[in-house]
Coordinates of C-alpha atoms in Angstrom, one line a residue:
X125 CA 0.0 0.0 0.0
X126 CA 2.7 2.3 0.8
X127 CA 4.5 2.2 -2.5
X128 CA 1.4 3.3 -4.4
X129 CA 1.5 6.2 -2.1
X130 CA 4.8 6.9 -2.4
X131 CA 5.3 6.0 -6.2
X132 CA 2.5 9.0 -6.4
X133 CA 4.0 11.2 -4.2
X134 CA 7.5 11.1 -5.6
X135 CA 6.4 11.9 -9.0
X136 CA 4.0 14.5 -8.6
X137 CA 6.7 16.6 -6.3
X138 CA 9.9 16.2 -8.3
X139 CA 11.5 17.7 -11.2
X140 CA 14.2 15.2 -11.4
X141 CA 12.5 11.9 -12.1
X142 CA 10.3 14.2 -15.0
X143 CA 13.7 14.1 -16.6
X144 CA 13.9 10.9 -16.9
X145 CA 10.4 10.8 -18.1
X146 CA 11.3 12.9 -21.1
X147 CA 14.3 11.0 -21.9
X148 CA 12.1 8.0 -22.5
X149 CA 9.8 9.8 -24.3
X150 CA 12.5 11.5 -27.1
X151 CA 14.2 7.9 -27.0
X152 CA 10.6 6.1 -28.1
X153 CA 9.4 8.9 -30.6
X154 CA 12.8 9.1 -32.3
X155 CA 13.0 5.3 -32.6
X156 CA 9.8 4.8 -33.6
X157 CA 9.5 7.6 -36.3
X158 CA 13.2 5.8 -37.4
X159 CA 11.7 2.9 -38.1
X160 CA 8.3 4.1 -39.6
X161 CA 9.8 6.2 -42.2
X162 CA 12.2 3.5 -43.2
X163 CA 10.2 0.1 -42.8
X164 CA 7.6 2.5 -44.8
X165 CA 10.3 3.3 -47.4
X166 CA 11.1 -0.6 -47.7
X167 CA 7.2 -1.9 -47.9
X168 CA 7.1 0.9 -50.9
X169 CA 10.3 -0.4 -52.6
X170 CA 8.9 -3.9 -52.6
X171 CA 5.6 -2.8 -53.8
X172 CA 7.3 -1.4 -56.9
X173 CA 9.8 -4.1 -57.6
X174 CA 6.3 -6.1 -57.4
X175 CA 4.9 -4.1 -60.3
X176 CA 7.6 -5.2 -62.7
X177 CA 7.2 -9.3 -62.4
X178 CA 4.0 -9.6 -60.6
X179 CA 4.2 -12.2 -58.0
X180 CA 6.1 -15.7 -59.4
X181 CA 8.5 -15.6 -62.3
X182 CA 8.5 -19.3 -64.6
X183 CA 11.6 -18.6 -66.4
X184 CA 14.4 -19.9 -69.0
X185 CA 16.9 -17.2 -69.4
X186 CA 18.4 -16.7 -73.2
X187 CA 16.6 -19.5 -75.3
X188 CA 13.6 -19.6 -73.9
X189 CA 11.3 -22.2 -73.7
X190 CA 8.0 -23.0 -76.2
X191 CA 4.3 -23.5 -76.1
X192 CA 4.3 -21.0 -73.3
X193 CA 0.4 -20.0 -74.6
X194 CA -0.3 -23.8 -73.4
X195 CA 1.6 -23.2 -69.8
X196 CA -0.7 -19.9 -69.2
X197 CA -3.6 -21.4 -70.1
X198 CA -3.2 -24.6 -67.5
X199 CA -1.9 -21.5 -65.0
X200 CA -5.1 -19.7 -65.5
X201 CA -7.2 -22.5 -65.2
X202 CA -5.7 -22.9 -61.4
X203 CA -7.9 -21.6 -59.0
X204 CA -4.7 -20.0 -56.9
X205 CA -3.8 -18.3 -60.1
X206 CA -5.4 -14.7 -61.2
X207 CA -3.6 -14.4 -64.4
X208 CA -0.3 -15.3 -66.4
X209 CA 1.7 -13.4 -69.0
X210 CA 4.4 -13.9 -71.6
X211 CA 7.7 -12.1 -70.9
X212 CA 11.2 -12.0 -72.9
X213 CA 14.2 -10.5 -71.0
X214 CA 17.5 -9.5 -72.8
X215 CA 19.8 -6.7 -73.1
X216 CA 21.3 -4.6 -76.1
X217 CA 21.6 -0.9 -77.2
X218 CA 19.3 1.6 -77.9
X219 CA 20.5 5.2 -79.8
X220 CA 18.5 8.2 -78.0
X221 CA 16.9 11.0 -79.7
X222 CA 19.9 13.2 -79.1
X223 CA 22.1 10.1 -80.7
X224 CA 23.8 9.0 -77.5
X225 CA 24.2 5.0 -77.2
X226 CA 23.2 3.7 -73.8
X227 CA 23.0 -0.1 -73.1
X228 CA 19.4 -1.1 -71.5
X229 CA 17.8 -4.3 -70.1
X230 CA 15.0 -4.7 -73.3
X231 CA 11.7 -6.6 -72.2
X232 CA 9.1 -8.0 -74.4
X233 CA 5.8 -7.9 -73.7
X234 CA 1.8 -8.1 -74.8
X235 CA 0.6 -5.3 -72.7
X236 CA -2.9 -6.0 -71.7
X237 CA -1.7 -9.5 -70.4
X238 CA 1.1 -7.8 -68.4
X239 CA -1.1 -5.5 -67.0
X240 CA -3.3 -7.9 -65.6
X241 CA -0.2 -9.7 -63.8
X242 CA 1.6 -6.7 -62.9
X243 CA -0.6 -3.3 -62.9
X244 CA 1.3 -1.8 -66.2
X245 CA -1.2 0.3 -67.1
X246 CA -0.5 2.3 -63.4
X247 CA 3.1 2.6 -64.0
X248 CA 2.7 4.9 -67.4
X249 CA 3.8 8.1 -66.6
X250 CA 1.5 10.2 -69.4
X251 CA -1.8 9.9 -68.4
X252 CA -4.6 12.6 -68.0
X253 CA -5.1 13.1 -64.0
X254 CA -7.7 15.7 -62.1
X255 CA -5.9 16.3 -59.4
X256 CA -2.4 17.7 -58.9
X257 CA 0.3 15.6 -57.2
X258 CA 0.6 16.0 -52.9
X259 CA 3.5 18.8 -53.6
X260 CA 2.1 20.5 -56.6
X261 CA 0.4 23.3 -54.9
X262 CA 1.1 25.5 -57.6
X263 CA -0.9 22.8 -60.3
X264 CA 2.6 22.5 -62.2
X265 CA 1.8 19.6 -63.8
X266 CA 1.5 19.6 -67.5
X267 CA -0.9 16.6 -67.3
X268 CA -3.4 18.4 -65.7
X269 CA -6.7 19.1 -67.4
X270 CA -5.9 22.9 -68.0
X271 CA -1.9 22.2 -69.3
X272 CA -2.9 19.9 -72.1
X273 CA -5.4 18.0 -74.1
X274 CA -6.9 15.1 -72.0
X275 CA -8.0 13.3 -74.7
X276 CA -5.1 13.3 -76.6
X277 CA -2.9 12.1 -73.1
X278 CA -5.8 9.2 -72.8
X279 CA -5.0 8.3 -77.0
X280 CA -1.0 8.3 -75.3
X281 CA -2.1 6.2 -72.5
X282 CA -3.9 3.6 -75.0
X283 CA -1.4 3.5 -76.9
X284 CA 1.3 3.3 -74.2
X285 CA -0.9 0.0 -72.8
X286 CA -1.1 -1.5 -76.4
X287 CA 2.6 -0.6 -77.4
X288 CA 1.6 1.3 -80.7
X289 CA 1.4 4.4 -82.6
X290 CA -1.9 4.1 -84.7
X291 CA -2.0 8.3 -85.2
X292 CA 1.3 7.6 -87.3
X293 CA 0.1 5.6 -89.9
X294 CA 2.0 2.9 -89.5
X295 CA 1.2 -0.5 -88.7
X296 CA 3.9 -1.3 -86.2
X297 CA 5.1 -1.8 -82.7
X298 CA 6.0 0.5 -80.3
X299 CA 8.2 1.1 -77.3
X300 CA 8.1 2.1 -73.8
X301 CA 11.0 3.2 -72.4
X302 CA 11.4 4.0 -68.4
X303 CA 10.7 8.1 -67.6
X304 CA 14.6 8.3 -66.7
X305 CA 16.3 6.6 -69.7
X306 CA 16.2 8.7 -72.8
X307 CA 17.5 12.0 -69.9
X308 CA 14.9 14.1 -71.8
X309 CA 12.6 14.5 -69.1
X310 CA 13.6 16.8 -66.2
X311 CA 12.1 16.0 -62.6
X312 CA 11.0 18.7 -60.8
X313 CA 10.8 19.5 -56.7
X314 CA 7.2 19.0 -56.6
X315 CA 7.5 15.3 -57.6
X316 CA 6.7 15.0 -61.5
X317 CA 8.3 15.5 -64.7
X318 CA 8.7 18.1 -67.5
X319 CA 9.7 17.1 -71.4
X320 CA 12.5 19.0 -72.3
X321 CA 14.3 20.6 -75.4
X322 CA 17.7 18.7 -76.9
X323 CA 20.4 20.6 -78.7
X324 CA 21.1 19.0 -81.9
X325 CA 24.9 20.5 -83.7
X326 CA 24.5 21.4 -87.0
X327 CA 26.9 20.7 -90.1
X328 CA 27.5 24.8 -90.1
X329 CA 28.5 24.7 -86.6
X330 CA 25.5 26.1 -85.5
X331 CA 23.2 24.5 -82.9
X332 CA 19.3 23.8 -83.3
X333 CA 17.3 23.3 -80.3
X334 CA 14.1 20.8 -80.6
X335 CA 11.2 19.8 -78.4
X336 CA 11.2 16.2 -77.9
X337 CA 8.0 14.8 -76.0
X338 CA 8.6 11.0 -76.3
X339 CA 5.5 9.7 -77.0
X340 CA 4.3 12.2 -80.1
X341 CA 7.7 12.6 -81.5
X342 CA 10.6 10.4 -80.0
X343 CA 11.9 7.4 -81.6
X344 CA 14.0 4.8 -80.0
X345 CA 16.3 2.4 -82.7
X346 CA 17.3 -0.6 -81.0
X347 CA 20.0 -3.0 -81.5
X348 CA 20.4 -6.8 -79.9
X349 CA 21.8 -10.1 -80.8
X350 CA 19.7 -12.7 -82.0
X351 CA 20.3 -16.3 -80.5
X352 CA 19.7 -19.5 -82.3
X353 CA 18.1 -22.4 -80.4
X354 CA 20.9 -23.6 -78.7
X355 CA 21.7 -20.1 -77.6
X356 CA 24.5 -19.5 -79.8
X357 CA 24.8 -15.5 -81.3
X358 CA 23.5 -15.4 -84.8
X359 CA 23.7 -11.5 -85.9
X360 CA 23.1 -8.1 -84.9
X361 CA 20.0 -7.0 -85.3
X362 CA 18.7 -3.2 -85.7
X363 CA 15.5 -1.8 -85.8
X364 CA 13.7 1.9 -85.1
X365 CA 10.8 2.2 -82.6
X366 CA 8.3 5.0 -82.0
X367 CA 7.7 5.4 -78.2
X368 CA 4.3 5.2 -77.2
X369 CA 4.7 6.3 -73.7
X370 CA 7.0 6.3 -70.8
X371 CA 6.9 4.4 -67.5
X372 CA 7.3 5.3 -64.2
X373 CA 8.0 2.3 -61.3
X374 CA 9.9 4.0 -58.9
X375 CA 12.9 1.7 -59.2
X376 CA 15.2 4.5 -60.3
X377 CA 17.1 1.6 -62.0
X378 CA 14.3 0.4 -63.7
X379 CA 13.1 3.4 -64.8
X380 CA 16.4 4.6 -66.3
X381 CA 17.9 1.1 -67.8
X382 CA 14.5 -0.5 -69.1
X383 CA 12.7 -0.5 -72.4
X384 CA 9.4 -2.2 -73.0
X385 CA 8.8 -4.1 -76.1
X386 CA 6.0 -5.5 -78.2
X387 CA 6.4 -8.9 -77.4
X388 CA 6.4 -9.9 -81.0
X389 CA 8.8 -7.4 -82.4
X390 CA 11.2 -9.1 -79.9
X391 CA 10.1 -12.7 -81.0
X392 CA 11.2 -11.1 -84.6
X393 CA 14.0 -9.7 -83.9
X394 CA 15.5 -12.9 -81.8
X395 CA 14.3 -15.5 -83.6
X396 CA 12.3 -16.7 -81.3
X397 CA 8.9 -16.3 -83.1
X398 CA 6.8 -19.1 -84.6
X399 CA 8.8 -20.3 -88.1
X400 CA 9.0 -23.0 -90.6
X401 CA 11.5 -25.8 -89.9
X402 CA 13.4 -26.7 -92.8
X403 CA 15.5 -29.5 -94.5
X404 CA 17.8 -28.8 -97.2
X405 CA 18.3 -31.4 -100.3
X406 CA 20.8 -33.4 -100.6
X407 CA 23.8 -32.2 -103.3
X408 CA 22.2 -35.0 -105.5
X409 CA 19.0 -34.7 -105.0
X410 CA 16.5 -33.7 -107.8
X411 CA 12.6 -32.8 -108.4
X412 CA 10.3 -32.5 -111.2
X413 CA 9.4 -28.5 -111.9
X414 CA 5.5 -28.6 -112.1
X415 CA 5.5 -26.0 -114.5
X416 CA 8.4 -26.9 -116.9
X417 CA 8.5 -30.7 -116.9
X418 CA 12.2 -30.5 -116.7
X419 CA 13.9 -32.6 -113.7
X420 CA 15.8 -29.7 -111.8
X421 CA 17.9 -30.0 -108.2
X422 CA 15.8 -30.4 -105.6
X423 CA 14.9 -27.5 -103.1
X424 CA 14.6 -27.2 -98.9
X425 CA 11.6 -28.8 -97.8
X426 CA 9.9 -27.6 -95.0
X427 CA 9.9 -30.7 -92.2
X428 CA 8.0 -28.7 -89.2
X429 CA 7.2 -26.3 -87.4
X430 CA 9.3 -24.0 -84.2
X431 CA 6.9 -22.9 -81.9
X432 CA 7.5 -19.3 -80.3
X433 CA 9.0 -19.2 -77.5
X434 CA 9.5 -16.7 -74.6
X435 CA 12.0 -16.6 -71.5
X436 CA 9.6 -16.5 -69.0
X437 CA 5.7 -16.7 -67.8
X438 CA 4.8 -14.1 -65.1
X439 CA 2.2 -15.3 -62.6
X440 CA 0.0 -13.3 -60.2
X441 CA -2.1 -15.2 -57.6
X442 CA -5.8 -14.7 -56.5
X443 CA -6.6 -12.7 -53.6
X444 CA -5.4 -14.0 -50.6
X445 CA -2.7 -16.4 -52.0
X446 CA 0.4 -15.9 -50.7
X447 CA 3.8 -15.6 -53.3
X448 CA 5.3 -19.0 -51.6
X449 CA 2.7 -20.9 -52.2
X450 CA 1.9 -19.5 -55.3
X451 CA 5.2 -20.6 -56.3
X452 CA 4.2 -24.2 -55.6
X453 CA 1.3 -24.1 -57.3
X454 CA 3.6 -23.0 -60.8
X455 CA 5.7 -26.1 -60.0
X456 CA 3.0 -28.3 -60.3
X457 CA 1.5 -26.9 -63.0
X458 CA 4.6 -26.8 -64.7
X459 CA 5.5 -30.4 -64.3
X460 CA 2.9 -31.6 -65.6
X461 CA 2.8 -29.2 -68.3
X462 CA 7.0 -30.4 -68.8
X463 CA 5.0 -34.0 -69.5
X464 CA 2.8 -33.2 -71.9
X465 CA 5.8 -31.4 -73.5
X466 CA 8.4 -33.7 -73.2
X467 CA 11.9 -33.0 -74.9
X468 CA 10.2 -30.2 -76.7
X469 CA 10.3 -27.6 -73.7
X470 CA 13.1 -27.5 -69.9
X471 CA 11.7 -30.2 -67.5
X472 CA 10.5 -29.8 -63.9
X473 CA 13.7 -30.2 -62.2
X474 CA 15.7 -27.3 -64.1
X475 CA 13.0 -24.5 -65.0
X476 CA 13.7 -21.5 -62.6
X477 CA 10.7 -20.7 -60.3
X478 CA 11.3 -17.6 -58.6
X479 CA 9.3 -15.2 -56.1
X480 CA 9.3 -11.4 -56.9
X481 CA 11.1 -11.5 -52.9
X482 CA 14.0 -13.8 -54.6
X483 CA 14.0 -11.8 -57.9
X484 CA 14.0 -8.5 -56.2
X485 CA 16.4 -10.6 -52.9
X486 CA 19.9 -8.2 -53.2
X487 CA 17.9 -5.2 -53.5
X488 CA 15.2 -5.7 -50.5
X489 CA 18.3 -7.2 -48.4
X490 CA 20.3 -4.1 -49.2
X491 CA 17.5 -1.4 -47.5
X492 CA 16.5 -4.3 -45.1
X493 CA 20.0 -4.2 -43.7
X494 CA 20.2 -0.1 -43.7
X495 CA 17.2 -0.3 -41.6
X496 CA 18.5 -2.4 -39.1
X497 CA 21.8 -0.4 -38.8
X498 CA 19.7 2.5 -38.6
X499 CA 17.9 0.8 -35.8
X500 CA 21.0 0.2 -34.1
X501 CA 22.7 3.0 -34.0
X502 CA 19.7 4.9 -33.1
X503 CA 19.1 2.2 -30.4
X504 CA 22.7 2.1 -29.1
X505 CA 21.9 6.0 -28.3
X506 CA 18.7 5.2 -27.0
X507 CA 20.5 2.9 -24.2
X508 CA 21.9 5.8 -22.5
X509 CA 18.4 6.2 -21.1
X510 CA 19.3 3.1 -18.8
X511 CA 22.2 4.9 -17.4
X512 CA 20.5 8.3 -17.0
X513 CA 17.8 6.7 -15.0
X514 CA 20.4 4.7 -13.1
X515 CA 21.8 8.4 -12.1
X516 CA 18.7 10.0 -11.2
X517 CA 17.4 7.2 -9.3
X518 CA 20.3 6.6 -7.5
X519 CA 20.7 10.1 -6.4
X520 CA 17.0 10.2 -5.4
X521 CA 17.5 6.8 -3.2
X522 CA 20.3 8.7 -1.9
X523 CA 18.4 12.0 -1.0
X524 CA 15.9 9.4 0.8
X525 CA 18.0 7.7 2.8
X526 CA 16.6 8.3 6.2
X527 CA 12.9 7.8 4.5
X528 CA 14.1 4.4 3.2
X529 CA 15.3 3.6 6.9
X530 CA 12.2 4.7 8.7
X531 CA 10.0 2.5 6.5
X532 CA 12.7 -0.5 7.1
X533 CA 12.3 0.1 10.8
X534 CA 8.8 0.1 10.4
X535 CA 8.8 -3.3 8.8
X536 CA 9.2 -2.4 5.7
X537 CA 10.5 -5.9 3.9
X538 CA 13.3 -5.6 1.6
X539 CA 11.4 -7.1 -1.2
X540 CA 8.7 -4.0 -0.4
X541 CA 11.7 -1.5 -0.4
X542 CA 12.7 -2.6 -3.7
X543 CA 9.2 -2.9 -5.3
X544 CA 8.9 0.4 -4.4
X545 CA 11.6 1.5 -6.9
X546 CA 11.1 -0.5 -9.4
X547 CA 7.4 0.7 -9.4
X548 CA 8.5 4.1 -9.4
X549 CA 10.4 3.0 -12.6
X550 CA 7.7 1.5 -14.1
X551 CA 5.3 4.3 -14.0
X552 CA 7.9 6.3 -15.2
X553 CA 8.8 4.1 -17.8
X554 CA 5.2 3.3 -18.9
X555 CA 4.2 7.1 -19.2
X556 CA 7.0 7.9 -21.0
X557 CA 7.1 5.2 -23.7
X558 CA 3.2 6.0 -24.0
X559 CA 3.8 9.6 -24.6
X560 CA 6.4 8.9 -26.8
X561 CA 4.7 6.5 -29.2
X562 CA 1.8 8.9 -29.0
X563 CA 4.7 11.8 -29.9
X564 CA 5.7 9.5 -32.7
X565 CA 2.8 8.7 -34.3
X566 CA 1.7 12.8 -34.6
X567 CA 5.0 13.1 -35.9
X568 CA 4.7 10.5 -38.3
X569 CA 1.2 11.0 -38.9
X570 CA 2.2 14.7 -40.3
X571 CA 5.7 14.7 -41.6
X572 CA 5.2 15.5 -44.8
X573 CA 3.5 19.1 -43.6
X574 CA 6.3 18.7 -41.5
X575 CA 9.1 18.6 -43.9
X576 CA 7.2 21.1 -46.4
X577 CA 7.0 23.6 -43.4
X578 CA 11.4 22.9 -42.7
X579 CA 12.2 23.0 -46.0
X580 CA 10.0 26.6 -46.8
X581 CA 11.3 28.3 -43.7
X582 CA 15.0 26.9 -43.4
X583 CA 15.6 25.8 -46.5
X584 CA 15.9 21.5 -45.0
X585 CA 14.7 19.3 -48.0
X586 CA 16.0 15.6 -46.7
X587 CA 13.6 13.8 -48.6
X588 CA 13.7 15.7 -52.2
X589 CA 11.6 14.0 -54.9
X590 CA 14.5 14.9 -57.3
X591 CA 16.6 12.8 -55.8
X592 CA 13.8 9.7 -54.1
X593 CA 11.3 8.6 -56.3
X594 CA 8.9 8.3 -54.0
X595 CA 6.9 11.9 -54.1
X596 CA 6.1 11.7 -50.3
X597 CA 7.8 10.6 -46.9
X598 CA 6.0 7.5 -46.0
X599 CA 3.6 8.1 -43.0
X600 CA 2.1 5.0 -41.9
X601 CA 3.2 3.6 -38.4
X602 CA 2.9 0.1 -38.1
X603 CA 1.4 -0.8 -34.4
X604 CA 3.5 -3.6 -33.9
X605 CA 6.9 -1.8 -34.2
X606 CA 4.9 0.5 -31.6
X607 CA 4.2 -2.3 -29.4
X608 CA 8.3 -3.3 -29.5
X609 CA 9.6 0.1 -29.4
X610 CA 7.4 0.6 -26.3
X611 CA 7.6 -2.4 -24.0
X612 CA 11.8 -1.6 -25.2
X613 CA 11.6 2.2 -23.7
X614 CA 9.5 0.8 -20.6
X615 CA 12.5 -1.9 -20.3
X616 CA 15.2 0.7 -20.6
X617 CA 13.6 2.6 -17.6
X618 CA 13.2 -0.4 -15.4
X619 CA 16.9 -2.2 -16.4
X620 CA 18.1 1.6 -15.0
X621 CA 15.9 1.6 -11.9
X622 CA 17.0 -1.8 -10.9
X623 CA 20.6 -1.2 -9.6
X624 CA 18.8 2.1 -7.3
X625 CA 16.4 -0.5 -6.1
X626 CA 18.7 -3.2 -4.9
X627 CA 21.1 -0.5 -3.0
X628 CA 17.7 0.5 -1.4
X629 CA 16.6 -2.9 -0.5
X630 CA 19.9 -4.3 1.0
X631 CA 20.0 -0.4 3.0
X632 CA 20.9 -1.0 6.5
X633 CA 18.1 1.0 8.8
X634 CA 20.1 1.9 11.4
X635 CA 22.4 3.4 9.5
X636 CA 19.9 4.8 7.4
X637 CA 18.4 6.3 10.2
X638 CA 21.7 8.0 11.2
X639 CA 22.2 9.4 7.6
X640 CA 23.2 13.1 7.7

């Protein structure tokens, strides 16, 4: 009884244990707004990687692997699958609009299928929107309704979906490049982008300055090396692109070392469309000429038939099916889709069967681990709490020495003595981590206002959507890291109470009681 009266009475009468209050509380908020910004910068990273393979990746890197229109349609008929898509990954140059050379990671693929899997169509960058972005106040944004046509940026986001250029009269593929790659759009501080003007030299030595917006004007020619089926280089191929849109993922290497390809184009260009299989005659062979009568050497004769083929098939599960088991469920399917295909397509035991967390592994592991040194430095700080507390609470049992012997003498059991202190600690610690969670999540709640307000009035931009391609600071605080960062500021204040509380318990009373 007497150590709730005295746990009361202590803190309501003494500046020195609010101290350690405080402490707590600036050790809990700057944890936890620590680990909110950065867990919330991670879940956003792995959101995007998401967006460029969906959730499970079937693939066979380089040659490929056929009859993938048979292995989507057995995929699709799974009830754990939501849809399936053909993909082609490979690599070659691509000459920019201002004739630089830049090597890129090329990707074929049929855009409505991939949009289904992956969410393409809300990755492309030129699109009409009604409202401006969170840090265009001033309505900057030249794809808002009064900056530009909307229809015509809806005819660019069609087109941008479909990979084609129908307005140009020509029956072709297009190309979508990522918003960073051709360096002919120029991000501004409120988030977006803004087409600019190349400088082209003249043969007079003069310069001529153009307006390039990529998907009504820019062209991309692309060149790669074709493989054969066994994966051996046949030629160099070239070809010239219009770009139907531009991308946006938020993978600042994605968006600057991607282009996006009509999947067939890239069949076409690799050899790795559908095609006639063919024999050639023997040197002595010969045939009759239908139309002559004349017996004439003998020409190729076609034998088969290749199949397309594609380097991978990207899966997304239905609602509520996790990416492992996902994964499963593509090895089963696959397997028996191997059998049905045998010696015509990679068998079950060699196909790669990947999860966008193992595609996307070094770069998730990379911020995972910055987190956690984050976490530690900030929580090696933090731990001086335990020895602040410590020093305040041992200066307090020392100030109430003669107290401590009075209530010993009284019958006071050591036990109760020490209970008393650690009580005290408790309370502190318990209000303190409260009010620093509750600190935290205001914080939290309102950094971006925050960080607007620091940047106008001191000129502080930390998080600068030039330089992150994320527009906004994350804000969301997950409750569990609240729970752990609390019941660890609440420890902290009890581990520094302890040592006060045992030097109170194991007090002597009589000399306690003759404490000066």
């Amino acid at each position: 009884m007497y150590q709730s009266l005295l746990t009361r009475r202590y803190l309501t009468s003494k500046i020195m244990p609010l101290l350690s209050l405080v402490a707590v509380m600036l050790s809990t908020t700057t944890i936890l707004v620590t680990w909110s910004v950065m867990g919330g910068f991670l879940e956003t990273l792995k959101e995007s990687g998401r967006t460029l393979i969906g959730d499970v990746a079937i693939s066979w890197p380089n040659v490929g692997f056929a009859h993938y229109e048979d292995l989507i349609a057995r995929l699709e008929a799974h009830e754990a699958v939501a849809a399936a898509a053909p993909l082609i990954e490979t690599f070659g140059m691509v000459k920019l609009p201002d004739d630089q050379l830049q090597a890129v990671s090329i990707r074929g693929i049929d855009g409505p299928s991939f949009d289904r899997v992956t969410g393409f169509a809300g990755t492309l960058y030129w699109k009409p929107i009604d409202r401006p972005t969170p840090k265009d106040r001033e309505r900057l944004d030249p794809r808002l309704p009064e900056k530009t046509d909307a229809d015509f940026l809806r005819q660019v986001q069609r087109n941008g979906l479909n990979l084609v250029r129908p307005e140009l009269g020509l029956d072709e593929p297009a190309v979508v490049p990522g918003i960073e790659l051709t360096g002919l759009n120029q991000r501004q501080s409120w988030g977006g982008y803004i087409p600019m003007a190349t400088t082209r030299p003249l043969a007079d030595g003069g310069i001529a300055s153009e307006n390039i917006f990529m998907p009504r004007n820019g062209w991309l020619t692309m060149t790669l090396l074709s493989l054969d089926s066994n994966g051996r280089f046949a030629k160099a191929v070239t070809r010239r692109f219009p770009v139907a849109n531009e991308f946006q993922s938020g993978i600042f290497d994605a968006d600057s070392q991607i282009v996006l390809v009509e999947l067939s184009a890239l069949q076409s260009m690799l050899n790795m469309a559908r095609a006639d299989r063919v024999e050639p005659a023997g040197p002595f062979d010969t045939e009759v000429d239908p139309e002559t009568g004349e017996v004439v050497p003998a020409k190729a004769r076609v034998v088969g038939t290749d199949p397309a083929r594609v380097t991978s098939v990207l899966v997304r599960g239905a609602a509520g099916v996790e990416s492992d088991r996902l994964a499963q469920v593509a090895e089963g399917v696959y397997r028996a889709f191997a059998l049905a295909h045998r010696d015509e397509v990679p068998n079950g035991d060699v196909i790669l069967i990947r999860t966008w967390q193992q595609k996307n592994s070094t770069l998730i592991a990379a911020v995972e681990k910055e987190t956690a040194l984050v976490l530690f430095v900030f929580g090696i700080v933090c731990f001086t709490n335990v020895f602040l507390v410590l020093s305040i609470f041992w200066s307090m049992v020392s100030e109430k020495t003669k107290d401590i012997g009075i209530l010993r003498a009284l019958g006071g059991s050591m036990l109760g003595i020490a209970w008393l202190w650690l009580r005290y600690g408790l309370v502190i610690g318990s209000v303190g981590a409260a009010a620093g969670v509750a600190l935290a999540a205001v914080i939290v709640h309102n950094i971006n206002p925050i960080h607007d307000w620091l940047g106008g009035a001191f000129g502080i931009v930390v998080w600068d959507p030039r330089v992150y391609y994320f527009i906004e600071v994350p804000n969301k605080v997950d409750w569990w890291h609240a729970g752990v960062v609390f019941i660890a500021g609440l420890g902290t204040c009890v581990l520094g109470a302890a040592i006060p509380a045992m030097r109170a318990a194991t007090m002597d009373p009589v000399k306690a009681l003759r404490f000066e």
